[in-house]
Coordinates of N, CA and C in Angstrom, one line a residue:
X595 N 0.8 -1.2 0.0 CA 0.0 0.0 0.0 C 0.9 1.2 0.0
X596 N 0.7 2.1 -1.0 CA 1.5 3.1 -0.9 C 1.0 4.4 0.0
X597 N 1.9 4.7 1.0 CA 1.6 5.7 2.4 C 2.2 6.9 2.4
X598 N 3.3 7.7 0.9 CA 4.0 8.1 1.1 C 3.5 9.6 0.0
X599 N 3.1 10.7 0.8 CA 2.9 12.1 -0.1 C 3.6 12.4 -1.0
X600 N 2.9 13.4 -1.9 CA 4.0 14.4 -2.3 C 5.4 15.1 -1.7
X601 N 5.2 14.9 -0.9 CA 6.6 16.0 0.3 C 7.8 14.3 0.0
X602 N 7.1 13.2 0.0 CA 8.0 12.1 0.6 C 7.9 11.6 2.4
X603 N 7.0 12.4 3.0 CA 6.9 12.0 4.2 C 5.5 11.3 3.8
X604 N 5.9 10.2 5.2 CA 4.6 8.7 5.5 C 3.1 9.4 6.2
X605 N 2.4 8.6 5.3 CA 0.9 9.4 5.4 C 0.6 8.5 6.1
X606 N 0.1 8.5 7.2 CA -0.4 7.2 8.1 C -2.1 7.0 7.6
X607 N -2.2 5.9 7.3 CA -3.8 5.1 7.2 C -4.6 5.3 8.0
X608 N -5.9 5.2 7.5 CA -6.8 5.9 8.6 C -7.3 4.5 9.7
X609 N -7.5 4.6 10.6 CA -7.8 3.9 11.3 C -9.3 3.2 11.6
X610 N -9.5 1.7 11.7 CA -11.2 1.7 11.1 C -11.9 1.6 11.9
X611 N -11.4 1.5 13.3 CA -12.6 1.2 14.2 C -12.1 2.2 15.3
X612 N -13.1 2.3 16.5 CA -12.7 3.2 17.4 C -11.8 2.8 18.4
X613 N -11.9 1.7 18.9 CA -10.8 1.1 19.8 C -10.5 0.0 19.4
X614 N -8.7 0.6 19.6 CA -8.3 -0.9 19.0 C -6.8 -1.2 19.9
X615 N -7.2 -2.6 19.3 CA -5.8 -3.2 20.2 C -4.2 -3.0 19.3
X616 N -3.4 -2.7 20.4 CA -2.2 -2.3 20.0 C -1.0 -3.6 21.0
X617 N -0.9 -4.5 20.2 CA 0.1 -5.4 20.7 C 1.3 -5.9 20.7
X618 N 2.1 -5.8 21.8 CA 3.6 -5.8 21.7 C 4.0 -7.2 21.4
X619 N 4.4 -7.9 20.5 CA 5.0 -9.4 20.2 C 6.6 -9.1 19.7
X620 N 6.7 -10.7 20.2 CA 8.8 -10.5 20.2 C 8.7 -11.4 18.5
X621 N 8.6 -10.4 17.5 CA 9.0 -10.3 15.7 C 7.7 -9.7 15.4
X622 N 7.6 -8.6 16.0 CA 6.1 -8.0 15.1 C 6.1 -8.0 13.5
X623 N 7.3 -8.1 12.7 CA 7.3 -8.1 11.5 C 7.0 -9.4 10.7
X624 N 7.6 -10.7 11.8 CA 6.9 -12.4 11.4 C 5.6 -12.2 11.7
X625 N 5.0 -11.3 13.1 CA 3.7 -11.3 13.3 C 2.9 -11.2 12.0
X626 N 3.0 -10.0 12.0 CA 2.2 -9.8 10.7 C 2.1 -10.6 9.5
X627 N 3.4 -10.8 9.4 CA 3.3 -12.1 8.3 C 2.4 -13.0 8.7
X628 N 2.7 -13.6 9.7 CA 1.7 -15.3 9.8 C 0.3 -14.2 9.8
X629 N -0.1 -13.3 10.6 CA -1.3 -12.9 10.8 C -1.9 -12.8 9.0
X630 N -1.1 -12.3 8.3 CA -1.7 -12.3 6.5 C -2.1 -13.6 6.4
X631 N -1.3 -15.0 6.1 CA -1.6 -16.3 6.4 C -2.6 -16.8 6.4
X632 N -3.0 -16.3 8.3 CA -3.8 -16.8 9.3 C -5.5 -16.4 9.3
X633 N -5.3 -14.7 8.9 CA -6.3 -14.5 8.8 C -6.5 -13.0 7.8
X634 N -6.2 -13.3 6.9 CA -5.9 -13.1 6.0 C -5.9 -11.4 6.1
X635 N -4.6 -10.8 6.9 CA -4.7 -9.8 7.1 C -4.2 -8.8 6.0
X636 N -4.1 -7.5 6.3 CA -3.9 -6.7 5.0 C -2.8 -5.8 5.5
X637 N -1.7 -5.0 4.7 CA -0.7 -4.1 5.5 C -1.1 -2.7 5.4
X638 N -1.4 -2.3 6.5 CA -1.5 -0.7 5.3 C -0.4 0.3 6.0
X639 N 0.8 -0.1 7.2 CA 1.8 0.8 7.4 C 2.6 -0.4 8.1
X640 N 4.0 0.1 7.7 CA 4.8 -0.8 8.1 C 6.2 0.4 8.5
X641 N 6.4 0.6 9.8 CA 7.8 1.3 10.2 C 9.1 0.3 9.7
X642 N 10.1 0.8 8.9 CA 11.3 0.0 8.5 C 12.0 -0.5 10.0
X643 N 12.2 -1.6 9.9 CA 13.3 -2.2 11.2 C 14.6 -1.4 11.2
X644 N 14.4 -1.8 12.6 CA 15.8 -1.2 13.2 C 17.1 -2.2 12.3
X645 N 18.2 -2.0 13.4 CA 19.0 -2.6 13.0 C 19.0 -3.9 13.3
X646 N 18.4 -4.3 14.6 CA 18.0 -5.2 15.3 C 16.8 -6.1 14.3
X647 N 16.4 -5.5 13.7 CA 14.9 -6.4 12.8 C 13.8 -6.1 13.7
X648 N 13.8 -5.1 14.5 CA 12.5 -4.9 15.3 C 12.5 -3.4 14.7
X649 N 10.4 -3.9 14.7 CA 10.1 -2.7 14.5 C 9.0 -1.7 15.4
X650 N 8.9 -0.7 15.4 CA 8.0 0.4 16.3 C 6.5 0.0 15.7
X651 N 6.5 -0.1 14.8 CA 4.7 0.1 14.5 C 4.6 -1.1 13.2
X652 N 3.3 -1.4 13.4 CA 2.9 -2.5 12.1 C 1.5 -2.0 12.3
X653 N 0.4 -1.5 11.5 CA -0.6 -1.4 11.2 C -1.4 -2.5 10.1
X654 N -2.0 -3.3 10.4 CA -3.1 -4.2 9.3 C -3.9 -3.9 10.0
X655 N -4.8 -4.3 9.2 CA -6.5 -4.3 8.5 C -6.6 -5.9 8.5
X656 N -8.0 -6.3 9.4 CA -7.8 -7.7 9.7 C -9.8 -7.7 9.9
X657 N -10.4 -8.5 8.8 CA -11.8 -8.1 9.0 C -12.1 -7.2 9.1
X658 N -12.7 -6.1 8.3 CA -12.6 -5.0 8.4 C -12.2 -3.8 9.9
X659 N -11.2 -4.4 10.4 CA -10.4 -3.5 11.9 C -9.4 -3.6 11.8
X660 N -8.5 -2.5 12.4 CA -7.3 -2.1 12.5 C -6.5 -3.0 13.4
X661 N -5.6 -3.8 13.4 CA -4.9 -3.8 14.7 C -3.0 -3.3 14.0
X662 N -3.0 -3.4 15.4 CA -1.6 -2.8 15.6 C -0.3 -3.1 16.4
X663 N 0.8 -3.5 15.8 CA 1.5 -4.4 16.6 C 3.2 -3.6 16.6
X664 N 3.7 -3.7 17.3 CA 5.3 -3.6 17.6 C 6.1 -4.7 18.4
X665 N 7.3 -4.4 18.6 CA 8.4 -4.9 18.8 C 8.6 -4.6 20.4
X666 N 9.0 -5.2 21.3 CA 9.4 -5.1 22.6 C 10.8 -4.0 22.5
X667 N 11.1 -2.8 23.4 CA 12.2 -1.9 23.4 C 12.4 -1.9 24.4
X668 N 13.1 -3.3 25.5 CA 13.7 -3.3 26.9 C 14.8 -2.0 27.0
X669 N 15.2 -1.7 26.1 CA 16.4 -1.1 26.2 C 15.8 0.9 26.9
X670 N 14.6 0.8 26.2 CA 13.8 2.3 26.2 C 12.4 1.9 27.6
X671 N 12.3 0.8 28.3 CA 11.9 0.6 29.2 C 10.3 -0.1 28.6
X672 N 10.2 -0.3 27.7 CA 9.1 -1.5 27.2 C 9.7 -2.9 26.8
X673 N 9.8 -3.4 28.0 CA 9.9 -5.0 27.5 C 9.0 -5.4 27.0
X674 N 9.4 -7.3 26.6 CA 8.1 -7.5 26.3 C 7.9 -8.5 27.6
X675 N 6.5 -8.5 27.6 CA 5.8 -9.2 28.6 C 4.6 -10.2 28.0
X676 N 4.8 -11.7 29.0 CA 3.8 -13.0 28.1 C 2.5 -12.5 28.5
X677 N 2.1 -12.6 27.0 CA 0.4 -11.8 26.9 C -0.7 -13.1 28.0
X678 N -1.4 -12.0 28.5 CA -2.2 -12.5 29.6 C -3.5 -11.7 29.7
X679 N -4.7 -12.4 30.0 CA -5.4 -11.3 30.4 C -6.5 -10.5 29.4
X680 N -6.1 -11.2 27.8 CA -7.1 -10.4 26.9 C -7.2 -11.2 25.7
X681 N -8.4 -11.1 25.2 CA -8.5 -12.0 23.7 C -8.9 -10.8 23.1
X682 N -8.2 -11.4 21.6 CA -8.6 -10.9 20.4 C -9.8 -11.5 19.9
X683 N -10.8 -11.2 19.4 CA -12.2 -11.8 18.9 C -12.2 -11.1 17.4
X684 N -12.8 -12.7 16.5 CA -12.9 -11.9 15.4 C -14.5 -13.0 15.5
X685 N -15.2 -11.8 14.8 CA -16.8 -11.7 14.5 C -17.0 -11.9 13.3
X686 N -17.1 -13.2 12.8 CA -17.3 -13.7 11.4 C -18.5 -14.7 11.1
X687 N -18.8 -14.4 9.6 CA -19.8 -15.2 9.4 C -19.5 -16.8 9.3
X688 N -18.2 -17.1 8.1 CA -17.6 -18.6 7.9 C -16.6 -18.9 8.7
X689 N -17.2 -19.2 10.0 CA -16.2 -19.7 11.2 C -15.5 -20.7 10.3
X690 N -15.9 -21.6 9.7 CA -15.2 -22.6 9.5 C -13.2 -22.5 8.5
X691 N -14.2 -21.6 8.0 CA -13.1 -20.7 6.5 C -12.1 -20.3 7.8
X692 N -12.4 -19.5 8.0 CA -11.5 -18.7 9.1 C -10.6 -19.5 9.9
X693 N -11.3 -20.6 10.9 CA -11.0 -21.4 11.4 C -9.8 -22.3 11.1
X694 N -10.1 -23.0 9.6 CA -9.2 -23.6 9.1 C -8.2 -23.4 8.6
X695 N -8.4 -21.6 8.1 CA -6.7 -21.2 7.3 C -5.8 -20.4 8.6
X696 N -6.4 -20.4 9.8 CA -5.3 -20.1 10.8 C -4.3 -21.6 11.2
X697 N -5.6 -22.5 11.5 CA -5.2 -23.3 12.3 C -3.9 -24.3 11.0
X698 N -4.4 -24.1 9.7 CA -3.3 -24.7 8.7 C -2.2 -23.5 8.9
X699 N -2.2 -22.6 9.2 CA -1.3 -21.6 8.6 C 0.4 -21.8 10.4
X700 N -0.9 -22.7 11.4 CA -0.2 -22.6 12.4 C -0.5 -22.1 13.7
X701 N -2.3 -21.8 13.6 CA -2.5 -21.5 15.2 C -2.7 -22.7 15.5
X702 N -2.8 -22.5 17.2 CA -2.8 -24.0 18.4 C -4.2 -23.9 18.5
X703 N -5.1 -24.9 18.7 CA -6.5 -25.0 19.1 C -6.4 -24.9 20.6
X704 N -7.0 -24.0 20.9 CA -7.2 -23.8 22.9 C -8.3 -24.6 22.8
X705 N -9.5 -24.0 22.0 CA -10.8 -24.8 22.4 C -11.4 -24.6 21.6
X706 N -11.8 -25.8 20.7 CA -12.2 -26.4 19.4 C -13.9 -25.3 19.0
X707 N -13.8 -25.3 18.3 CA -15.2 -24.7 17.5 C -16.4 -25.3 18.3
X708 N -17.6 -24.8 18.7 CA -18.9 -25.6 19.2 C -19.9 -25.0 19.2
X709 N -20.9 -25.1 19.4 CA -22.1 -24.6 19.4 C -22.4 -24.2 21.0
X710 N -22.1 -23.2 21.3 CA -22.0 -22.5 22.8 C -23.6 -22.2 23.4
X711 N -23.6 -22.5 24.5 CA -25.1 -22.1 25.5 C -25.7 -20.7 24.7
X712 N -24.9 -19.6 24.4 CA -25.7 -18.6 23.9 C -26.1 -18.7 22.8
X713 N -25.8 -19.7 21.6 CA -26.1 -20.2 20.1 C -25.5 -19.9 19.0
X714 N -24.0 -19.3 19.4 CA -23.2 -19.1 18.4 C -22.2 -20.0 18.2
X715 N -21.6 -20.6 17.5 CA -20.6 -21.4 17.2 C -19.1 -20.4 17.5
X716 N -18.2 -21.0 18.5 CA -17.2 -19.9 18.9 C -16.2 -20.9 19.1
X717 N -14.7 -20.5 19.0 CA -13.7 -21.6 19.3 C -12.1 -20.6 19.9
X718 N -11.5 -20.9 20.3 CA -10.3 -20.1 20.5 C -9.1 -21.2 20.3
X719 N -8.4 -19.5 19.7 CA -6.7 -20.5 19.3 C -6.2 -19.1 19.7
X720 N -4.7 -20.3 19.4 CA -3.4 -19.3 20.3 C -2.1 -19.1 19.2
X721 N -1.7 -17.6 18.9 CA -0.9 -17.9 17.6 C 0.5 -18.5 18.3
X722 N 1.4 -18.4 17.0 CA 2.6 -19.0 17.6 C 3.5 -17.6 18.3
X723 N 3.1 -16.1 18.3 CA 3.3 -15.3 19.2 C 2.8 -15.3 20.5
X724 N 1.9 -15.8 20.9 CA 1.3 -16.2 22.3 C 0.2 -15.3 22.3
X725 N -0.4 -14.9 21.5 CA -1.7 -13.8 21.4 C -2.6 -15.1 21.1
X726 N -4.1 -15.0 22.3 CA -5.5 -15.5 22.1 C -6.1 -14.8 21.3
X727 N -7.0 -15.8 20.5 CA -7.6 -15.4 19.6 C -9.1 -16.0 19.9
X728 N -9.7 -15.6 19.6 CA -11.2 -16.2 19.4 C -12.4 -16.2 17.8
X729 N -12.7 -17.0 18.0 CA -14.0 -16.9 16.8 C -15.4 -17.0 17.3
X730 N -16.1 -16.5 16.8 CA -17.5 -15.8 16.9 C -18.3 -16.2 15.5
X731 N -19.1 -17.1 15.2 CA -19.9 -16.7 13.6 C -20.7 -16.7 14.6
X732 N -21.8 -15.8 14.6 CA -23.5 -15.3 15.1 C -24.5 -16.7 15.1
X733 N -25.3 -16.7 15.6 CA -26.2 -17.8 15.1 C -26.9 -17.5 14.0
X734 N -27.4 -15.8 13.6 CA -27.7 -15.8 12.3 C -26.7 -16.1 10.6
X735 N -25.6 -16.5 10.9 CA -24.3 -16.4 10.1 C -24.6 -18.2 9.4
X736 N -24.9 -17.9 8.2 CA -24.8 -19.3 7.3 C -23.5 -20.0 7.3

């Protein structure tokens, strides 16, 4: 995606939802990649790596929402730390589509696909960054 004005300075992408998650993983740059794979995310800003191969910002478009990932910077007082405490949820109609090109691409099944008390079919995986994921198709979702 091209981000870059007239001047030559980076035009940052507009952002698609109102809150969004911004997550630190150790190779945000492989993140993204498996995340394109997995669930078939899109790039729309990528900060060049350091020297190190880590980078400050990764912006995709993942179902139509934004997420947002970087690099751990112990050195500048952000380590990284083992994700705990929060799922990512994606709200889809072909659980199963979805389902199957993460889990070929390389997520771990936490808990298999099913038809849940409230009547949606929901399942959670875990990528090989340690980020929870969940799936959601609605009970109205063919």
């Amino acid at each position: 995606m091209d981000t870059a004005t007239e001047t030559g300075v980076a035009k940052m992408p507009p952002v698609k939802n109102g809150l969004l998650p911004y997550v630190t993983v150790d190779g945000a740059l492989k993140a993204a990649e498996f995340y394109k794979r997995a669930f078939g995310a899109e790039e729309a800003f990528v900060v060049p790596p350091d020297e190190n191969g880590r980078t400050m910002h990764v912006h995709l478009y993942i179902n139509g929402s934004s997420l947002m990932l970087c690099d751990a910077y112990p050195e500048h007082g952000h380590p990284f730390e083992k994700h705990q405490g929060f799922t990512l949820q994606l709200v889809i109609d072909d659980i199963d589509f979805w389902w199957d090109r993460a889990v070929a691409a390389g997520a771990e099944v936490i808990l298999p696909v099913q038809l849940m008390f409230w009547g949606d079919r929901y399942g959670q995986l875990r990528d090989p960054f340690g980020v929870l994921w969940a799936m959601n198709a609605p009970a109205n979702a063919n």
